[in-house]
Each structure stands twice: as C-alpha cells, then as structure tokens.
Coordinates of C-alpha atoms in Angstrom, one line a residue:
Chain Y
M1038 CA 50.6 72.8 -2.9
T1039 CA 47.5 71.9 -4.8
G1040 CA 48.0 68.3 -5.5
I1041 CA 45.2 65.8 -4.8
S1042 CA 45.7 62.9 -2.4
I1043 CA 43.1 60.2 -2.0
H1044 CA 43.2 58.1 1.1
E1045 CA 41.6 54.7 1.4
L1046 CA 38.5 56.0 -0.4
G1047 CA 35.4 53.9 -0.5
V1048 CA 31.9 54.8 -1.9
A1049 CA 29.0 52.4 -1.7
F1050 CA 25.3 53.0 -2.4
S1051 CA 22.3 50.9 -2.5
A1052 CA 20.7 50.2 -5.9
K1053 CA 17.9 48.0 -7.2
D1054 CA 20.2 45.0 -7.4
G1055 CA 21.6 45.4 -3.9
R1056 CA 24.6 47.3 -2.6
V1057 CA 27.0 48.6 -5.2
I1058 CA 30.6 49.3 -4.3
A1059 CA 31.5 52.0 -6.8
V1060 CA 34.9 52.9 -5.3
D1061 CA 36.9 50.6 -3.1
G1062 CA 40.1 51.3 -1.2
V1063 CA 41.5 53.9 -3.6
T1064 CA 44.7 55.5 -2.4
Q1065 CA 46.4 57.6 -5.0
E1066 CA 48.2 60.9 -5.5
V1067 CA 48.0 63.5 -8.2
P1068 CA 51.1 65.7 -7.9
E1069 CA 50.7 69.5 -8.1
R1070 CA 50.5 70.6 -11.7
G1071 CA 50.2 67.0 -12.8
F1072 CA 47.9 65.7 -15.4
V1073 CA 46.4 62.4 -14.6
S1074 CA 43.7 60.5 -16.5
I1075 CA 41.5 57.7 -15.2
V1076 CA 40.3 55.1 -17.7
G1077 CA 37.9 52.3 -16.9
P1078 CA 35.0 50.4 -18.3
S1079 CA 31.6 52.1 -18.3
G1080 CA 29.9 51.6 -15.0
C1081 CA 33.1 51.6 -12.9
G1082 CA 33.2 54.2 -10.3
K1083 CA 35.4 56.8 -12.2
S1084 CA 32.8 59.5 -12.3
T1085 CA 31.8 58.8 -8.7
L1086 CA 35.4 59.1 -7.7
L1087 CA 35.6 62.5 -9.4
S1088 CA 32.4 63.7 -7.7
V1089 CA 33.8 62.9 -4.3
I1090 CA 37.0 64.8 -5.1
A1091 CA 34.8 67.7 -6.3
G1092 CA 32.9 67.7 -3.0
L1093 CA 29.6 66.9 -4.7
Y1094 CA 29.3 63.5 -3.1
A1095 CA 30.3 62.2 0.3
P1096 CA 32.4 59.1 0.5
T1097 CA 31.4 56.1 2.6
S1098 CA 34.9 55.7 4.0
G1099 CA 38.3 57.4 3.6
H1100 CA 38.9 60.9 2.5
V1101 CA 40.4 63.2 -0.1
E1102 CA 42.7 66.2 0.4
V1103 CA 43.1 68.9 -2.2
G1104 CA 46.1 71.2 -1.6
G1105 CA 46.5 69.6 1.9
R1106 CA 43.0 70.5 2.9
R1107 CA 40.4 67.8 3.5
V1108 CA 37.5 68.0 1.1
T1109 CA 34.1 68.5 2.8
G1110 CA 32.2 70.2 0.0
P1111 CA 32.5 72.1 -3.3
D1112 CA 35.5 74.5 -3.5
R1113 CA 35.7 77.4 -5.9
A1114 CA 39.4 76.7 -6.3
V1115 CA 38.4 73.3 -7.8
G1116 CA 36.9 73.6 -11.2
V1117 CA 34.5 70.9 -12.4
M1118 CA 33.6 70.1 -16.0
F1119 CA 30.7 67.8 -16.7
Q1120 CA 30.1 65.2 -19.4
E1121 CA 26.6 66.6 -20.2
D1122 CA 26.0 69.9 -21.9
S1123 CA 25.9 72.2 -18.9
T1124 CA 25.8 75.6 -20.7
L1125 CA 22.7 77.5 -19.7
P1126 CA 20.6 78.1 -22.8
W1127 CA 19.1 81.4 -21.6
K1128 CA 22.5 83.0 -21.2
T1129 CA 24.9 84.2 -23.9
V1130 CA 28.4 82.7 -24.1
L1131 CA 29.7 85.7 -22.2
E1132 CA 27.0 85.4 -19.5
N1133 CA 27.6 81.7 -19.2
V1134 CA 31.3 82.2 -18.7
R1135 CA 30.7 85.1 -16.2
F1136 CA 28.2 83.0 -14.2
P1137 CA 30.6 81.5 -11.6
L1138 CA 32.3 84.9 -11.2
Q1139 CA 28.9 86.6 -10.6
V1140 CA 28.1 83.9 -8.0
A1141 CA 31.5 84.5 -6.3
K1142 CA 30.7 88.3 -6.3
V1143 CA 33.8 89.2 -8.2
P1144 CA 33.7 93.0 -9.0
K1145 CA 31.9 93.5 -12.3
S1146 CA 34.7 95.0 -14.4
E1147 CA 37.0 92.1 -13.3
Q1148 CA 34.2 89.6 -14.2
L1149 CA 34.2 90.9 -17.7
T1150 CA 38.0 90.9 -18.2
R1151 CA 38.4 87.5 -16.8
A1152 CA 35.4 86.1 -18.8
Q1153 CA 36.9 87.6 -21.9
Q1154 CA 40.3 86.1 -21.2
A1155 CA 38.8 82.7 -20.7
I1156 CA 36.7 83.0 -23.9
D1157 CA 39.8 84.0 -25.9
L1158 CA 41.8 81.2 -24.3
V1159 CA 39.4 78.5 -25.6
G1160 CA 39.2 80.2 -29.0
L1161 CA 35.6 81.4 -28.8
G1162 CA 36.5 85.1 -29.4
G1163 CA 33.7 86.7 -31.6
F1164 CA 31.0 84.4 -30.2
E1165 CA 30.4 86.3 -26.9
R1166 CA 26.9 87.4 -27.8
R1167 CA 25.7 84.0 -29.2
H1168 CA 23.4 81.7 -27.3
P1169 CA 24.4 78.0 -26.8
A1170 CA 21.6 76.9 -29.2
E1171 CA 23.5 78.6 -32.0
L1172 CA 26.7 76.7 -31.3
S1173 CA 27.8 73.1 -32.0
G1174 CA 28.3 70.5 -29.3
G1175 CA 32.0 71.0 -29.4
M1176 CA 31.7 74.7 -29.1
R1177 CA 29.4 74.4 -26.1
Q1178 CA 31.9 72.3 -24.3
R1179 CA 34.4 75.0 -25.0
V1180 CA 32.0 77.4 -23.3
A1181 CA 31.9 75.1 -20.3
L1182 CA 35.7 74.9 -20.4
A1183 CA 36.0 78.6 -20.5
R1184 CA 33.5 79.0 -17.6
T1185 CA 35.6 76.6 -15.5
L1186 CA 38.8 78.4 -16.4
A1187 CA 37.3 81.8 -15.7
M1188 CA 37.4 81.0 -12.0
R1189 CA 41.1 80.4 -12.3
P1190 CA 40.9 77.1 -10.4
S1191 CA 44.2 75.5 -9.2
V1192 CA 42.6 72.1 -9.8
M1193 CA 40.5 71.0 -12.7
L1194 CA 38.3 67.9 -12.5
M1195 CA 37.0 66.8 -15.9
D1196 CA 34.4 64.1 -16.2
E1197 CA 34.5 62.7 -19.7
P1198 CA 34.0 66.3 -21.0
F1199 CA 34.3 65.3 -24.7
A1200 CA 32.6 61.9 -24.6
A1201 CA 29.5 63.1 -26.5
L1202 CA 31.6 64.6 -29.3
D1203 CA 32.8 63.1 -32.6
Q1204 CA 36.4 61.7 -32.8
Q1205 CA 37.9 64.7 -34.7
T1206 CA 36.3 67.3 -32.4
R1207 CA 37.5 65.3 -29.4
L1208 CA 41.1 65.1 -30.6
L1209 CA 41.0 68.9 -31.3
L1210 CA 39.6 69.8 -27.9
G1211 CA 42.1 67.4 -26.3
A1212 CA 44.9 69.3 -27.9
E1213 CA 43.4 72.6 -26.7
V1214 CA 43.2 71.3 -23.1
L1215 CA 46.8 70.3 -23.3
R1216 CA 47.8 73.7 -24.6
I1217 CA 45.8 75.5 -21.9
W1218 CA 47.2 73.2 -19.2
R1219 CA 50.8 74.1 -20.3
E1220 CA 49.8 77.8 -20.0
T1221 CA 47.9 77.7 -16.8
H1222 CA 49.7 75.0 -14.8
Q1223 CA 46.7 73.5 -13.1
T1224 CA 46.5 70.1 -11.5
V1225 CA 44.2 68.1 -13.8
L1226 CA 42.3 64.9 -13.1
F1227 CA 40.6 63.8 -16.3
V1228 CA 38.1 60.9 -16.6
T1229 CA 37.6 59.2 -19.9
H1230 CA 36.8 55.8 -21.4
D1231 CA 39.0 56.5 -24.4
I1232 CA 42.5 55.0 -23.9
S1233 CA 44.2 57.1 -26.6
E1234 CA 42.7 60.3 -25.3
A1235 CA 44.1 59.4 -21.8
I1236 CA 47.6 58.6 -23.1
L1237 CA 47.7 61.6 -25.4
L1238 CA 46.8 64.1 -22.7
S1239 CA 48.3 62.9 -19.4
Q1240 CA 51.5 62.2 -17.6
Q1241 CA 50.0 59.3 -15.8
V1242 CA 47.0 57.0 -16.5
W1243 CA 45.1 55.1 -13.8
V1244 CA 43.2 52.1 -14.9
M1245 CA 40.1 51.4 -12.9
S1246 CA 38.4 48.1 -12.4
Y1247 CA 34.7 47.3 -12.8
R1248 CA 32.8 47.0 -9.5
P1249 CA 34.2 47.2 -7.0
G1250 CA 36.1 50.2 -8.5
R1251 CA 39.8 49.9 -7.7
I1252 CA 42.8 51.3 -9.3
I1253 CA 44.4 48.2 -10.8
D1254 CA 47.2 49.7 -12.8
V1255 CA 49.1 53.0 -12.9
V1256 CA 50.9 53.7 -16.2
D1257 CA 53.5 56.5 -16.5
V1258 CA 53.3 58.1 -19.9
D1259 CA 56.9 58.9 -20.9
L1260 CA 56.1 60.7 -24.1
P1261 CA 57.6 64.1 -24.9
E1262 CA 56.0 66.9 -22.9
D1263 CA 55.2 69.1 -25.9
R1264 CA 53.6 66.3 -27.9
D1265 CA 50.6 66.8 -30.2
A1266 CA 48.1 64.5 -31.9
S1267 CA 50.8 63.2 -34.3
V1268 CA 52.3 61.2 -31.4
V1269 CA 49.4 58.7 -31.9
A1270 CA 51.4 57.2 -34.8
T1271 CA 54.6 56.4 -32.8
P1272 CA 55.6 52.9 -31.6
A1273 CA 56.0 54.3 -28.0
F1274 CA 52.4 55.4 -28.0
N1275 CA 51.3 52.1 -29.4
A1276 CA 53.1 50.2 -26.7
L1277 CA 51.4 52.3 -24.0
Q1278 CA 48.1 51.8 -25.6
N1279 CA 48.5 48.1 -25.7
R1280 CA 49.6 47.9 -22.1
V1281 CA 46.5 49.8 -20.9
W1282 CA 44.2 47.9 -23.3
E1283 CA 45.4 44.5 -22.0
V1284 CA 44.4 45.4 -18.4
L1285 CA 41.2 47.1 -19.5
Q1286 CA 40.1 44.4 -21.8
A1287 CA 39.9 41.8 -19.1
E1288 CA 38.0 44.3 -16.9
S1289 CA 35.5 45.3 -19.6
M1290 CA 34.7 41.6 -20.3
R1291 CA 34.2 41.0 -16.6
G1292 CA 32.0 44.1 -16.3
F1293 CA 30.0 43.1 -19.4
A1294 CA 29.5 39.6 -18.0
Q1295 CA 28.4 40.9 -14.6
E1296 CA 25.9 43.4 -16.1
N1297 CA 24.3 40.8 -18.3
A1298 CA 24.3 38.1 -15.7
V1299 CA 20.9 36.4 -15.3
P1300 CA 20.4 34.2 -12.3
A1301 CA 20.0 31.1 -14.3
S1302 CA 18.8 27.7 -13.0
G1303 CA 21.6 25.7 -11.4
V1304 CA 23.5 28.7 -10.3
P1305 CA 23.2 28.9 -6.6
A1306 CA 22.3 32.4 -5.4
S1307 CA 25.1 33.7 -3.2
Chain K
M1277 CA 19.7 87.9 -31.5
T1278 CA 19.7 89.8 -34.8
A1279 CA 19.3 86.8 -37.1
T1280 CA 16.1 86.9 -39.1
V1281 CA 14.5 83.8 -40.4
S1282 CA 13.0 84.2 -43.9
Q1283 CA 9.2 84.1 -43.6
P1284 CA 7.1 82.3 -46.2
P1285 CA 5.2 85.0 -48.1
A1286 CA 1.9 83.9 -46.5
G1287 CA 1.3 87.0 -44.2
G1288 CA -1.2 88.5 -46.5
R1289 CA -3.0 85.3 -47.1
V1290 CA -3.2 84.5 -43.4
L1291 CA -4.8 87.9 -42.7
A1292 CA -7.2 87.4 -45.5
G1293 CA -8.1 84.0 -44.2
S1294 CA -8.7 85.3 -40.7
V1295 CA -11.0 88.1 -41.9
G1296 CA -12.8 85.5 -44.0
V1297 CA -13.4 83.2 -41.0
A1298 CA -14.6 86.2 -38.9
V1299 CA -17.0 87.2 -41.7
A1300 CA -18.3 83.7 -42.0
A1301 CA -18.8 83.5 -38.2
V1302 CA -20.9 86.7 -38.3
V1303 CA -22.9 85.4 -41.3
L1304 CA -23.6 82.0 -39.5
W1305 CA -24.6 84.0 -36.4
E1306 CA -27.1 86.0 -38.4
I1307 CA -28.5 82.9 -39.9
G1308 CA -28.7 81.3 -36.5
S1309 CA -30.6 84.3 -35.1
H1310 CA -33.4 83.6 -37.5
L1311 CA -33.6 80.0 -36.4
S1312 CA -33.8 80.4 -32.6
F1313 CA -35.3 83.3 -30.6
V1314 CA -32.5 83.0 -27.9
I1315 CA -29.9 84.1 -30.4
P1316 CA -30.1 87.8 -31.1
P1317 CA -28.9 89.1 -34.5
P1318 CA -25.3 90.5 -34.5
L1319 CA -26.4 94.0 -35.1
D1320 CA -28.8 94.1 -32.1
T1321 CA -26.0 92.6 -30.0
A1322 CA -23.5 95.2 -31.0
R1323 CA -26.0 98.0 -30.2
A1324 CA -26.9 96.5 -26.8
L1325 CA -23.2 96.2 -26.0
A1326 CA -22.5 99.8 -27.0
A1327 CA -25.4 101.0 -24.8
D1328 CA -24.2 98.8 -21.9
L1329 CA -20.7 100.3 -22.1
T1330 CA -22.1 103.8 -21.3
D1331 CA -24.4 102.5 -18.6
A1332 CA -23.3 103.3 -15.1
L1333 CA -24.7 100.1 -13.5
F1334 CA -23.2 97.9 -16.2
L1335 CA -19.8 99.5 -15.6
V1336 CA -20.1 98.7 -11.9
N1337 CA -20.8 95.1 -12.8
L1338 CA -17.9 95.1 -15.2
R1339 CA -15.5 96.6 -12.7
E1340 CA -16.7 94.1 -10.0
T1341 CA -16.0 91.1 -12.3
M1342 CA -12.6 92.5 -13.5
L1343 CA -11.4 93.3 -10.0
A1344 CA -12.4 89.8 -8.7
A1345 CA -10.8 88.1 -11.8
T1346 CA -7.6 90.1 -11.4
A1347 CA -7.4 89.3 -7.7
A1348 CA -8.1 85.6 -8.4
F1349 CA -5.5 85.5 -11.2
L1350 CA -2.8 87.1 -9.0
L1351 CA -3.5 84.7 -6.2
S1352 CA -3.6 81.7 -8.6
A1353 CA -0.2 82.7 -10.0
A1354 CA 1.4 83.3 -6.6
I1355 CA -0.1 80.3 -4.7
G1356 CA 0.2 77.9 -7.7
G1357 CA 3.7 79.1 -8.4
L1358 CA 4.8 78.6 -4.8
I1359 CA 3.2 75.2 -4.3
G1360 CA 4.4 74.0 -7.7
L1361 CA 7.9 75.1 -6.8
G1362 CA 7.7 73.2 -3.5
L1363 CA 6.4 70.1 -5.1
G1364 CA 8.9 70.3 -7.9
L1365 CA 11.8 70.6 -5.6
S1366 CA 10.9 68.0 -3.0
R1367 CA 10.3 64.4 -3.9
V1368 CA 8.8 63.7 -0.4
A1369 CA 6.3 66.6 -0.8
R1370 CA 5.4 65.3 -4.2
L1371 CA 4.8 61.8 -2.9
L1372 CA 2.7 63.1 0.0
L1373 CA 0.7 65.8 -1.8
S1374 CA 0.3 64.8 -5.4
P1375 CA -2.8 62.6 -4.7
I1376 CA -4.6 65.7 -3.2
V1377 CA -3.5 67.8 -6.2
T1378 CA -4.7 65.3 -8.7
A1379 CA -8.0 64.8 -6.9
M1380 CA -8.6 68.5 -6.5
N1381 CA -7.7 69.2 -10.1
G1382 CA -10.1 66.5 -11.2
V1383 CA -13.1 67.8 -9.2
P1384 CA -15.5 69.9 -11.2
K1385 CA -14.8 73.0 -9.1
I1386 CA -18.3 74.3 -9.1
V1387 CA -19.5 71.5 -6.8
L1388 CA -17.4 73.1 -4.1
Y1389 CA -19.5 76.2 -4.3
P1390 CA -22.0 75.3 -1.7
I1391 CA -19.1 74.8 0.7
L1392 CA -17.4 78.1 -0.3
L1393 CA -20.5 80.2 0.0
P1394 CA -21.0 80.0 3.7
V1395 CA -17.3 80.3 4.4
F1396 CA -16.4 83.2 2.2
H1397 CA -19.8 84.9 2.0
L1398 CA -21.6 86.4 -0.9
G1399 CA -19.5 89.3 -2.0
Y1400 CA -16.0 89.2 -3.4
G1401 CA -14.8 86.4 -1.2
S1402 CA -16.5 83.4 -2.7
K1403 CA -16.0 84.7 -6.3
I1404 CA -12.3 85.1 -5.8
V1405 CA -11.9 81.8 -4.2
M1406 CA -13.7 80.1 -7.1
G1407 CA -11.5 82.0 -9.6
V1408 CA -8.4 80.8 -7.7
L1409 CA -9.7 77.2 -7.7
F1410 CA -9.9 77.4 -11.5
G1411 CA -6.7 79.3 -12.1
L1412 CA -4.4 77.6 -9.5
F1413 CA -3.9 74.2 -11.0
P1414 CA -2.5 75.0 -14.4
V1415 CA 0.2 77.2 -12.8
L1416 CA 0.9 74.6 -10.1
I1417 CA 1.1 71.6 -12.4
N1418 CA 3.2 73.4 -15.1
V1419 CA 5.6 74.8 -12.6
M1420 CA 6.0 71.5 -10.8
T1421 CA 6.7 69.6 -14.0
G1422 CA 9.0 72.4 -15.2
V1423 CA 11.1 72.2 -12.1
Q1424 CA 11.3 68.4 -12.3
Q1425 CA 12.5 68.6 -15.9
I1426 CA 15.5 70.8 -15.1
P1427 CA 18.5 68.8 -16.2
S1428 CA 20.4 67.5 -13.1
V1429 CA 23.7 68.8 -14.4
Y1430 CA 22.4 72.4 -13.8
W1431 CA 22.0 71.6 -10.1
R1432 CA 25.5 70.1 -10.0
L1433 CA 26.8 73.1 -11.7
A1434 CA 25.2 75.4 -9.2
R1435 CA 26.6 73.4 -6.3
S1436 CA 30.1 73.1 -7.8
V1437 CA 30.4 76.9 -8.0
R1438 CA 28.8 77.2 -4.6
A1439 CA 25.8 79.2 -5.7
G1440 CA 23.5 80.2 -2.8
R1441 CA 19.8 79.6 -2.7
W1442 CA 18.9 83.0 -4.2
Q1443 CA 21.6 82.8 -6.8
T1444 CA 20.4 79.4 -7.9
L1445 CA 16.8 80.6 -8.0
R1446 CA 17.7 83.7 -10.1
H1447 CA 20.3 82.2 -12.5
I1448 CA 19.1 78.6 -12.9
L1449 CA 15.6 77.8 -11.6
L1450 CA 13.5 80.7 -12.7
P1451 CA 15.0 81.0 -16.2
A1452 CA 14.8 77.2 -16.6
I1453 CA 11.0 77.1 -15.9
R1454 CA 10.0 80.4 -17.6
G1455 CA 8.4 78.5 -20.5
P1456 CA 6.1 76.3 -18.4
L1457 CA 5.5 79.1 -15.9
L1458 CA 4.2 81.4 -18.7
T1459 CA 2.0 78.6 -20.1
G1460 CA 0.5 78.1 -16.7
V1461 CA 0.0 81.9 -16.2
R1462 CA -1.7 82.2 -19.6
L1463 CA -4.1 79.4 -18.8
A1464 CA -4.7 80.9 -15.3
I1465 CA -5.8 84.3 -16.7
S1466 CA -8.7 83.0 -18.7
L1467 CA -9.6 80.3 -16.2
S1468 CA -9.7 82.7 -13.2
L1469 CA -12.2 84.8 -15.2
V1470 CA -14.2 81.6 -15.9
G1471 CA -14.3 80.8 -12.2
V1472 CA -15.4 84.3 -11.2
V1473 CA -18.1 84.6 -13.8
L1474 CA -19.4 81.1 -13.0
S1475 CA -19.7 81.9 -9.3
E1476 CA -21.5 85.1 -10.2
F1477 CA -24.2 82.9 -11.7
F1478 CA -25.1 81.6 -8.3
A1479 CA -25.2 84.3 -5.7
T1480 CA -23.9 87.7 -5.9
K1481 CA -25.1 91.3 -6.2
Y1482 CA -22.9 92.6 -9.0
G1483 CA -20.8 91.1 -11.8
L1484 CA -21.1 90.2 -15.5
G1485 CA -22.2 86.7 -14.7
R1486 CA -25.1 88.1 -12.9
V1487 CA -25.8 90.4 -15.9
V1488 CA -25.9 87.5 -18.2
L1489 CA -28.2 85.5 -16.0
R1490 CA -30.5 88.5 -15.3
S1491 CA -30.7 89.4 -19.1
Y1492 CA -31.5 85.8 -19.8
S1493 CA -34.4 85.7 -17.3
A1494 CA -35.7 89.0 -18.6
G1495 CA -35.6 87.8 -22.2
D1496 CA -33.1 90.5 -23.0
Y1497 CA -31.1 88.4 -25.3
P1498 CA -29.1 91.1 -27.1
N1499 CA -27.9 92.3 -23.8
M1500 CA -27.0 88.8 -22.7
M1501 CA -25.1 88.1 -25.9
G1502 CA -23.3 91.4 -25.8
T1503 CA -22.0 90.6 -22.3
I1504 CA -20.9 87.2 -23.3
L1505 CA -19.1 88.7 -26.3
L1506 CA -17.3 91.2 -24.0
L1507 CA -16.1 88.3 -21.8
I1508 CA -14.8 86.4 -24.7
A1509 CA -13.0 89.4 -26.1
V1510 CA -11.3 90.2 -22.7
S1511 CA -10.2 86.6 -22.2
F1512 CA -9.0 86.4 -25.9
V1513 CA -6.9 89.5 -25.8
L1514 CA -5.2 88.6 -22.5
S1515 CA -4.4 85.1 -23.7
L1516 CA -3.1 86.5 -27.0
L1517 CA -0.8 88.9 -25.2
L1518 CA 0.6 86.2 -23.0
W1519 CA 0.9 83.7 -25.8
R1520 CA 3.1 86.3 -27.7
M1521 CA 5.2 86.7 -24.6
E1522 CA 5.6 83.0 -24.3
R1523 CA 6.7 82.6 -27.8
R1524 CA 9.3 85.3 -27.3
V1525 CA 11.0 83.5 -24.4
R1526 CA 11.3 80.2 -26.3

C-alpha cells in the first residue's frame, strides 16, 4: 500500500513580482508500483509538487498521502533524487552510498552489503573507492541513484535527475532506471521536461500547466511493459508524443509570453 | 587516491632558485648593514640570536610570547569558528551583526589597546585579547562565507534522509567548509602572534615584543634583529605547515 495520493494540493509563495501560485488544485493518484512522469514547461510547479510529496516543503492547501499516511515531513521510506549533483565530493562512491544508511543507524555490516548491492545495481562496481571528482556527470548521478536505492525506499521521487546530462547518457540512464524499477517494484514519480523520456519510462504521463500549475492532461502510455529505447521509432510512440506535445506546446507558449511580459503602455494594470 | 600526476622536472631548479633568493637576501642585508647603523650585519645577528637562545631571561620572554600567542590563536579559532558558523547559518544573524563584524574588522586593532589595558590588565590578559582581535576575523569571515557557499542541494539531501543536527554537522557542514576553515586558521596563527607581539610593545613585563623594543632603546641592534628573525621564522614555519595541510584537503 505505497501509492501516492494527492488531494486538492495548492502551493503559493510570494516572489518579487507578487504572489506565485506554483501548484493549484492538484488531485491525482500514483498507484502502488506505478511509474508516473510529470512533464511541463520550465517554471511550472512540477519540482515544487515533488518537494511537497517528499515532505521538504509544506503545501498552502490540501495534502498528500504516501502509503495511506499523510505526509508531514521527510520519510526514509521515500527516496528523493535531485536534479543537481548531490554527491558529496569528500566521500568516496561507497561512502556516499552508505551515507543515508549511516544516518539511519543501520548496523555497519549491513550498511556495507546494502551499499555494495546498490552500487552493483547501478553498474558502478569497481568504482567504490573513487571520489566524485574522478567521475563523469552521468556516473555521479548513478551514485546519487545508488544512494537513494540503498535505503530500499518503497517510493522514489525523481526531480529531473538526468536533465543536466547529454542526450545519450540520459537515454542510457533512463533505460537503467526502467530496468531497476522492474527489479525493485517501487512506486516512482518522475519529473522531467523531456516528453520522450517521460513516455519511454512511464505508465502514465501527467501534463502540467504553466502558473498556476495544474494537471491539464493525463496520458496513459499503452506501450509494451518490457520496452527499451528502440520503441522511440514506433508509430505508437510517435502518436503519444504528438498528443503530449500538442498540450504542452500551448502551455509553453503561454509560459514564455507570461515570463517576458513587460507592462507596456496602454495595457491597464490588473 | 593512488593516482600520481606527472610533475614537471623542475624540482631541482626550484630548490636552486630558492637557495639563490635566500643567498641574495643575505647579501643585500650585508650591504644594507654598511649603509645604516640600525641594521646589524647578518653574522652579528646570528651570534646574538644564538646567545639569546641560551639566555634564561630571553627564554622566559620567548615562553611568555609563545604561550600568549597559542592561547590567542586557540581562542581566535574557537570563537571565530563558532561566530562564523552562526552567521553563516542564520540570515537574520547576518543581517543584524555583519555591520559590527565589518566595522570591527576594519578598525586598526591597536587603537583599541587603551581600552583593553585597564580592562584586562598588564599581564597575559590584554596581550591575549589583542592576539584574539587580530586572529578572530580571518576565521570568522572564512567560515561564514564557507557555510553560505554550501550548495543548497546538500541541505535538502540531509533533510530528505532525516539527518540530525550532529549528523549534518559531521557529514555535511564540517567537511564542506574544511577548505575555508583551514585558510582562516592559517591566517589566524600568524595574526595572533602579530597581535600579541604588538601589544608587548606597549606595556608588559615579559615577551619578545618587549625584548625588541628594549634592545632598540639600548642600541643593541643585533639582539633586536635576532629576535625579529626568530619571530619571522616561527610564523613562517607554522604557516607553511598549515598551508601544506590545506593543500592536502583540496
């Protein structure tokens, strides 16, 4: 029972240009062991939504339940992966992956076995004693992934984890995430701005609008469960991509116009 | 890390260069000693220093200065570190207190001496406080900036795995600021010594600053120069050791 349910969630904060409604009236459900992606134009509240589910940020209204329990703060059964490089440069790969287990006071021998398993799972075997500075950006995100997996969370929240990487590495790591998800059966909520990444990985895609951030479309991905990157070339994939793109294009244009709006003469201030 | 980076074959040349500079300095010093009577020749200075180092009273003075400088340094590191940590972590504290920090850092510390003297008295007290005034700010400012520059994602990581205050301190905060902390500590070591010796110029019974001043008044220039040389050497060696440590952690 570790699905995610979001009830009438709203998040607003004050910024320089007034009150920003980042998330507005979102009510959605991620089924247990489901893999759902959120796509949306940059600046929409997708990362904020994820932070609220992770318990890192308090909502203005509504609430979130993970596994039937209301979220009031961070939970060790909920793993979070960040967009920025979050590997700690003074720790080796092994120490980085061990870190949450150490914090949770897991017995030391178990820390080492679990960290090693997670390292092997993401394909970093042999790099245990390296420091992040010796690794590429893609490998560092693997370290972050292994660190999240080492806690054996039942829910994984991933906030554009591969956004800073090049296209090939991103596809490769996406395929790894999919493989790991099939092995570990976690509930995954994945935020991205890349439509093809979203469709390739998930069972369902939520399209989010520019401010106020609402879920404006929910697309079920009826592609084979055991798909790999080659599915990108199929007509079915294309049809899905077009559908999401149509919705998103209008939103991106609106977001772009809004961000670049200058209160020109003749336009009455609201 | 076992990886070795190939060094340019300049080790020998660098050493030769350093020796060359040292020799040139001594030669210039010798020439200078013939131009001004306040500058004693290098050889006389070395002799005076060697004699001093076996002199009981000089050793008392040396011990006095070193004890005061050590105390001042330890207090600088502790107080500067704690205040820097507090200011780095709290935006409100920074807004409220950074004007005072900036003002105090900008003041030539020695003008505060007349205020310190009656409060902390002649002996160790006022010397140590002066040393702390000199040594405190580099630690404080480096730690404060270091804490502010910690990437925000590290804090989010700590929160997401529910790390406690001490765990966050041990695993994230301290390792993240070890570079700036060591820089501050390195500067504090020599500056605390500066503060202590400077205050010894004004009013105290014992101390190397006192020795320098008394030798000057007595026209005993080799003795004065020898003591100055000793102070330079101590500060140089300590800074060098810390500088090496600093390079290792980077």
